[in-house]
mmCIF file of N, CA, C and O in Angstrom:
data_model
loop_
_atom_site.group_PDB
_atom_site.id
_atom_site.type_symbol
_atom_site.label_atom_id
_atom_site.label_comp_id
_atom_site.label_asym_id
_atom_site.label_seq_id
_atom_site.Cartn_x
_atom_site.Cartn_y
_atom_site.Cartn_z
ATOM 1 N N MET Q 556 97.091 115.924 59.901
ATOM 2 C CA MET Q 556 96.999 114.821 60.767
ATOM 3 C C MET Q 556 95.923 113.832 60.065
ATOM 4 O O MET Q 556 95.023 114.365 59.402
ATOM 5 N N ASN Q 557 96.151 112.491 60.303
ATOM 6 C CA ASN Q 557 95.231 111.629 59.620
ATOM 7 C C ASN Q 557 94.248 110.900 60.574
ATOM 8 O O ASN Q 557 93.791 109.906 60.473
ATOM 9 N N GLY Q 558 93.800 111.850 61.682
ATOM 10 C CA GLY Q 558 92.944 111.283 62.700
ATOM 11 C C GLY Q 558 93.444 110.471 63.902
ATOM 12 O O GLY Q 558 92.709 110.104 64.597
ATOM 13 N N GLN Q 559 94.709 110.265 63.786
ATOM 14 C CA GLN Q 559 95.302 109.438 64.924
ATOM 15 C C GLN Q 559 95.578 110.463 66.189
ATOM 16 O O GLN Q 559 95.971 111.605 66.066
ATOM 17 N N ILE Q 560 95.285 109.913 67.398
ATOM 18 C CA ILE Q 560 95.678 110.677 68.493
ATOM 19 C C ILE Q 560 97.147 110.539 68.907
ATOM 20 O O ILE Q 560 97.715 109.456 68.837
ATOM 21 N N PRO Q 561 97.620 111.697 69.171
ATOM 22 C CA PRO Q 561 99.230 111.694 69.437
ATOM 23 C C PRO Q 561 99.405 110.856 70.718
ATOM 24 O O PRO Q 561 98.704 110.827 71.660
ATOM 25 N N ALA Q 562 100.429 109.992 70.678
ATOM 26 C CA ALA Q 562 100.847 109.183 71.746
ATOM 27 C C ALA Q 562 101.305 109.897 72.905
ATOM 28 O O ALA Q 562 102.194 110.856 72.762
ATOM 29 N N GLU Q 563 100.870 109.722 74.095
ATOM 30 C CA GLU Q 563 101.378 110.344 75.289
ATOM 31 C C GLU Q 563 102.034 109.257 76.034
ATOM 32 O O GLU Q 563 101.760 108.096 76.069
ATOM 33 N N PRO Q 564 103.200 109.782 76.864
ATOM 34 C CA PRO Q 564 103.743 108.713 77.646
ATOM 35 C C PRO Q 564 102.836 108.269 78.825
ATOM 36 O O PRO Q 564 102.185 109.039 79.450
ATOM 37 N N ARG Q 565 102.842 106.858 79.160
ATOM 38 C CA ARG Q 565 102.115 106.466 80.222
ATOM 39 C C ARG Q 565 102.758 106.767 81.432
ATOM 40 O O ARG Q 565 103.837 106.824 81.719
ATOM 41 N N PRO Q 566 101.892 107.055 82.502
ATOM 42 C CA PRO Q 566 102.296 107.330 83.838
ATOM 43 C C PRO Q 566 102.934 105.944 84.378
ATOM 44 O O PRO Q 566 102.522 104.917 83.882
ATOM 45 N N PRO Q 567 103.974 106.199 85.293
ATOM 46 C CA PRO Q 567 104.679 105.011 85.819
ATOM 47 C C PRO Q 567 103.605 104.198 86.742
ATOM 48 O O PRO Q 567 102.675 104.878 87.473
ATOM 49 N N VAL Q 568 103.640 102.841 86.752
ATOM 50 C CA VAL Q 568 102.819 102.011 87.449
ATOM 51 C C VAL Q 568 103.139 102.103 88.832
ATOM 52 O O VAL Q 568 104.303 101.923 89.137
ATOM 53 N N THR Q 569 102.257 102.407 89.910
ATOM 54 C CA THR Q 569 102.720 102.374 91.219
ATOM 55 C C THR Q 569 101.585 101.623 91.958
ATOM 56 O O THR Q 569 100.504 101.482 91.530
ATOM 57 N N GLY Q 570 101.924 101.202 93.121
ATOM 58 C CA GLY Q 570 101.008 100.613 94.044
ATOM 59 C C GLY Q 570 101.694 99.682 95.019
ATOM 60 O O GLY Q 570 102.899 99.618 94.922
ATOM 61 N N PRO Q 571 101.042 99.191 96.098
ATOM 62 C CA PRO Q 571 101.634 98.364 96.947
ATOM 63 C C PRO Q 571 102.255 97.036 96.540
ATOM 64 O O PRO Q 571 103.482 96.717 96.831
ATOM 65 N N LEU Q 572 101.653 96.376 95.591
ATOM 66 C CA LEU Q 572 102.329 95.349 94.898
ATOM 67 C C LEU Q 572 103.667 95.570 94.218
ATOM 68 O O LEU Q 572 104.572 94.847 94.533
ATOM 69 N N ARG Q 573 103.634 96.575 93.409
ATOM 70 C CA ARG Q 573 104.795 97.098 92.868
ATOM 71 C C ARG Q 573 106.027 97.483 93.823
ATOM 72 O O ARG Q 573 107.198 97.039 93.597
ATOM 73 N N ARG Q 574 105.457 98.219 94.807
ATOM 74 C CA ARG Q 574 106.691 98.449 95.992
ATOM 75 C C ARG Q 574 107.029 97.205 96.598
ATOM 76 O O ARG Q 574 108.281 97.260 96.970
ATOM 77 N N PHE Q 575 106.250 96.255 96.879
ATOM 78 C CA PHE Q 575 106.623 95.189 97.580
ATOM 79 C C PHE Q 575 107.684 94.309 96.576
ATOM 80 O O PHE Q 575 108.634 93.857 97.092
ATOM 81 N N LEU Q 576 107.540 94.282 95.308
ATOM 82 C CA LEU Q 576 108.394 93.455 94.412
ATOM 83 C C LEU Q 576 109.667 94.171 94.166
ATOM 84 O O LEU Q 576 110.608 93.662 94.124
ATOM 85 N N ARG Q 577 109.563 95.486 94.382
ATOM 86 C CA ARG Q 577 110.807 96.230 94.269
ATOM 87 C C ARG Q 577 111.626 96.060 95.455
ATOM 88 O O ARG Q 577 112.939 95.841 95.455
ATOM 89 N N LEU Q 578 111.025 95.856 96.628
ATOM 90 C CA LEU Q 578 111.793 95.439 97.817
ATOM 91 C C LEU Q 578 112.406 94.093 97.689
ATOM 92 O O LEU Q 578 113.684 93.934 98.108
ATOM 93 N N ILE Q 579 111.783 93.248 97.199
ATOM 94 C CA ILE Q 579 112.299 91.923 96.951
ATOM 95 C C ILE Q 579 113.571 91.927 95.853
ATOM 96 O O ILE Q 579 114.645 91.405 96.155
ATOM 97 N N VAL Q 580 113.401 92.746 94.807
ATOM 98 C CA VAL Q 580 114.564 92.927 93.968
ATOM 99 C C VAL Q 580 115.738 93.602 94.628
ATOM 100 O O VAL Q 580 116.818 93.307 94.370
ATOM 101 N N GLU Q 581 115.365 94.555 95.446
ATOM 102 C CA GLU Q 581 116.406 95.409 95.973
ATOM 103 C C GLU Q 581 117.266 94.559 96.931
ATOM 104 O O GLU Q 581 118.523 94.675 97.073
ATOM 105 N N VAL Q 582 116.628 93.545 97.617
ATOM 106 C CA VAL Q 582 117.333 92.617 98.583
ATOM 107 C C VAL Q 582 118.320 91.846 97.748
ATOM 108 O O VAL Q 582 119.237 91.645 98.225
ATOM 109 N N ASP Q 583 117.828 91.387 96.617
ATOM 110 C CA ASP Q 583 118.623 90.504 95.899
ATOM 111 C C ASP Q 583 119.679 91.109 95.007
ATOM 112 O O ASP Q 583 120.781 90.566 94.894
ATOM 113 N N GLU Q 584 119.355 92.311 94.553
ATOM 114 C CA GLU Q 584 120.418 92.994 93.360
ATOM 115 C C GLU Q 584 120.997 94.193 93.713
ATOM 116 O O GLU Q 584 121.578 94.796 92.957
ATOM 117 N N SER Q 585 120.680 94.969 94.928
ATOM 118 C CA SER Q 585 121.193 96.006 95.242
ATOM 119 C C SER Q 585 122.854 96.071 95.420
ATOM 120 O O SER Q 585 123.350 94.954 96.079
ATOM 121 N N ARG Q 586 123.588 96.957 94.949
ATOM 122 C CA ARG Q 586 124.991 96.969 95.015
ATOM 123 C C ARG Q 586 125.512 97.497 96.349
ATOM 124 O O ARG Q 586 126.567 96.882 96.914
ATOM 125 N N LEU Q 587 124.810 98.305 97.086
ATOM 126 C CA LEU Q 587 125.141 98.549 98.376
ATOM 127 C C LEU Q 587 124.520 97.799 99.492
ATOM 128 O O LEU Q 587 123.252 97.633 99.550
ATOM 129 N N TRP Q 588 125.352 97.393 100.429
ATOM 130 C CA TRP Q 588 125.022 96.447 101.480
ATOM 131 C C TRP Q 588 123.908 97.002 102.306
ATOM 132 O O TRP Q 588 122.952 96.290 102.751
ATOM 133 N N PHE Q 589 123.900 98.320 102.685
ATOM 134 C CA PHE Q 589 123.100 98.922 103.641
ATOM 135 C C PHE Q 589 121.593 98.938 102.986
ATOM 136 O O PHE Q 589 120.668 98.906 103.593
ATOM 137 N N HIS Q 590 121.653 99.147 101.646
ATOM 138 C CA HIS Q 590 120.250 99.179 101.011
ATOM 139 C C HIS Q 590 119.694 97.576 101.096
ATOM 140 O O HIS Q 590 118.329 97.506 101.214
ATOM 141 N N ARG Q 591 120.537 96.616 100.896
ATOM 142 C CA ARG Q 591 119.928 95.364 101.087
ATOM 143 C C ARG Q 591 119.530 94.975 102.418
ATOM 144 O O ARG Q 591 118.448 94.312 102.653
ATOM 145 N N VAL Q 592 120.248 95.445 103.478
ATOM 146 C CA VAL Q 592 119.847 95.279 104.783
ATOM 147 C C VAL Q 592 118.458 95.915 105.280
ATOM 148 O O VAL Q 592 117.676 95.497 105.657
ATOM 149 N N ARG Q 593 118.353 97.185 104.764
ATOM 150 C CA ARG Q 593 117.135 97.988 104.899
ATOM 151 C C ARG Q 593 116.022 97.395 104.267
ATOM 152 O O ARG Q 593 114.875 97.179 104.890
ATOM 153 N N ALA Q 594 116.131 96.909 102.897
ATOM 154 C CA ALA Q 594 115.048 96.173 102.172
ATOM 155 C C ALA Q 594 114.774 94.988 102.964
ATOM 156 O O ALA Q 594 113.579 94.460 103.101
ATOM 157 N N ALA Q 595 115.615 94.123 103.369
ATOM 158 C CA ALA Q 595 115.396 92.871 104.206
ATOM 159 C C ALA Q 595 114.713 93.156 105.381
ATOM 160 O O ALA Q 595 113.836 92.397 105.774
ATOM 161 N N LEU Q 596 115.052 94.189 106.174
ATOM 162 C CA LEU Q 596 114.394 94.542 107.404
ATOM 163 C C LEU Q 596 112.863 94.931 107.173
ATOM 164 O O LEU Q 596 111.995 94.466 107.933
ATOM 165 N N VAL Q 597 112.804 95.592 106.165
ATOM 166 C CA VAL Q 597 111.436 96.128 105.767
ATOM 167 C C VAL Q 597 110.691 94.692 105.454
ATOM 168 O O VAL Q 597 109.362 94.689 105.896
ATOM 169 N N LEU Q 598 111.153 93.897 104.554
ATOM 170 C CA LEU Q 598 110.421 92.641 104.251
ATOM 171 C C LEU Q 598 110.073 91.773 105.470
ATOM 172 O O LEU Q 598 108.990 91.197 105.710
ATOM 173 N N LEU Q 599 111.094 91.700 106.413
ATOM 174 C CA LEU Q 599 110.705 90.873 107.612
ATOM 175 C C LEU Q 599 109.728 91.642 108.564
ATOM 176 O O LEU Q 599 108.912 90.923 109.064
ATOM 177 N N GLY Q 600 109.818 93.010 108.563
ATOM 178 C CA GLY Q 600 108.572 93.668 109.376
ATOM 179 C C GLY Q 600 107.312 93.315 108.692
ATOM 180 O O GLY Q 600 106.373 93.245 109.411
ATOM 181 N N LEU Q 601 107.184 93.587 107.315
ATOM 182 C CA LEU Q 601 105.960 93.019 106.528
ATOM 183 C C LEU Q 601 105.565 91.746 106.884
ATOM 184 O O LEU Q 601 104.313 91.576 107.167
ATOM 185 N N LEU Q 602 106.418 90.893 106.781
ATOM 186 C CA LEU Q 602 106.137 89.425 107.169
ATOM 187 C C LEU Q 602 105.724 89.274 108.604
ATOM 188 O O LEU Q 602 104.620 88.598 108.827
ATOM 189 N N ALA Q 603 106.260 89.933 109.583
ATOM 190 C CA ALA Q 603 105.740 89.860 110.927
ATOM 191 C C ALA Q 603 104.426 90.480 111.082
ATOM 192 O O ALA Q 603 103.446 89.844 111.813
ATOM 193 N N ALA Q 604 104.211 91.595 110.523
ATOM 194 C CA ALA Q 604 102.814 92.248 110.512
ATOM 195 C C ALA Q 604 101.748 91.429 110.095
ATOM 196 O O ALA Q 604 100.743 91.325 110.508
ATOM 197 N N PHE Q 605 102.178 90.862 108.938
ATOM 198 C CA PHE Q 605 101.111 89.948 108.246
ATOM 199 C C PHE Q 605 100.862 88.786 109.080
ATOM 200 O O PHE Q 605 99.694 88.290 109.314
ATOM 201 N N GLY Q 606 101.752 88.160 109.631
ATOM 202 C CA GLY Q 606 101.648 87.172 110.613
ATOM 203 C C GLY Q 606 100.877 87.380 111.908
ATOM 204 O O GLY Q 606 99.982 86.695 112.245
ATOM 205 N N LEU Q 607 101.205 88.608 112.443
ATOM 206 C CA LEU Q 607 100.438 89.080 113.635
ATOM 207 C C LEU Q 607 98.942 89.300 113.271
ATOM 208 O O LEU Q 607 98.118 88.995 114.068
ATOM 209 N N LEU Q 608 98.689 89.941 112.197
ATOM 210 C CA LEU Q 608 97.429 90.057 111.721
ATOM 211 C C LEU Q 608 96.601 88.836 111.392
ATOM 212 O O LEU Q 608 95.465 88.857 111.923
ATOM 213 N N GLY Q 609 97.291 87.962 110.726
ATOM 214 C CA GLY Q 609 96.726 86.721 110.646
ATOM 215 C C GLY Q 609 96.381 85.956 112.024
ATOM 216 O O GLY Q 609 95.403 85.121 111.854
ATOM 217 N N TYR Q 610 97.048 86.176 112.968
ATOM 218 C CA TYR Q 610 96.773 85.499 114.264
ATOM 219 C C TYR Q 610 95.809 86.192 115.116
ATOM 220 O O TYR Q 610 94.697 85.819 115.579
ATOM 221 N N TRP Q 611 96.097 87.597 115.138
ATOM 222 C CA TRP Q 611 95.069 88.349 116.143
ATOM 223 C C TRP Q 611 93.829 88.678 115.504
ATOM 224 O O TRP Q 611 92.828 88.950 116.336
ATOM 225 N N LEU Q 612 93.681 88.786 114.306
ATOM 226 C CA LEU Q 612 92.310 89.252 113.659
ATOM 227 C C LEU Q 612 91.334 88.046 113.954
ATOM 228 O O LEU Q 612 90.165 88.385 114.463
ATOM 229 N N PRO Q 613 91.596 86.801 113.654
ATOM 230 C CA PRO Q 613 90.690 85.822 114.032
ATOM 231 C C PRO Q 613 90.428 85.628 115.528
ATOM 232 O O PRO Q 613 89.237 85.362 116.088
ATOM 233 N N VAL Q 614 91.310 85.860 116.409
ATOM 234 C CA VAL Q 614 91.152 85.987 117.762
ATOM 235 C C VAL Q 614 90.216 87.045 118.117
ATOM 236 O O VAL Q 614 89.269 86.928 119.014
ATOM 237 N N LEU Q 615 90.335 88.200 117.659
ATOM 238 C CA LEU Q 615 89.441 89.430 117.970
ATOM 239 C C LEU Q 615 88.024 89.139 117.480
ATOM 240 O O LEU Q 615 87.176 89.434 118.176
ATOM 241 N N PHE Q 616 87.953 88.367 116.291
ATOM 242 C CA PHE Q 616 86.505 88.150 115.719
ATOM 243 C C PHE Q 616 85.936 87.182 116.739
ATOM 244 O O PHE Q 616 84.646 87.152 117.070
ATOM 245 N N GLU Q 617 86.741 86.118 117.219
ATOM 246 C CA GLU Q 617 86.052 85.217 118.100
ATOM 247 C C GLU Q 617 85.590 85.652 119.359
ATOM 248 O O GLU Q 617 84.657 85.464 119.858
ATOM 249 N N ARG Q 618 86.524 86.683 119.981
ATOM 250 C CA ARG Q 618 85.936 87.210 121.220
ATOM 251 C C ARG Q 618 84.811 88.172 120.971
ATOM 252 O O ARG Q 618 83.952 88.485 121.730
ATOM 253 N N ALA Q 619 84.866 88.854 119.936
ATOM 254 C CA ALA Q 619 83.628 89.730 119.559
ATOM 255 C C ALA Q 619 82.371 89.028 119.375
ATOM 256 O O ALA Q 619 81.366 89.630 119.807
ATOM 257 N N PHE Q 620 82.417 87.979 118.932
ATOM 258 C CA PHE Q 620 81.120 87.324 118.482
ATOM 259 C C PHE Q 620 80.924 86.061 119.395
ATOM 260 O O PHE Q 620 80.071 85.313 119.049
ATOM 261 N N ARG Q 621 81.563 85.941 120.458
ATOM 262 C CA ARG Q 621 81.284 84.834 121.534
ATOM 263 C C ARG Q 621 80.201 85.096 122.394
ATOM 264 O O ARG Q 621 79.537 86.042 122.588
#
């Protein structure tokens, strides 16, 4: 060997952002209609949860510090 470290395969990148992006791609490019519907419903649920969190969190802070 000439002092080089043997290359090891990189572990797959995972995380919440990657999963979110995969849902978007699945809605757009999935061949099976029920996969598209499931991914779209999950995305709508995430959007609703984010919207509710964006509304209720400031309301809770306002009530707590009033």
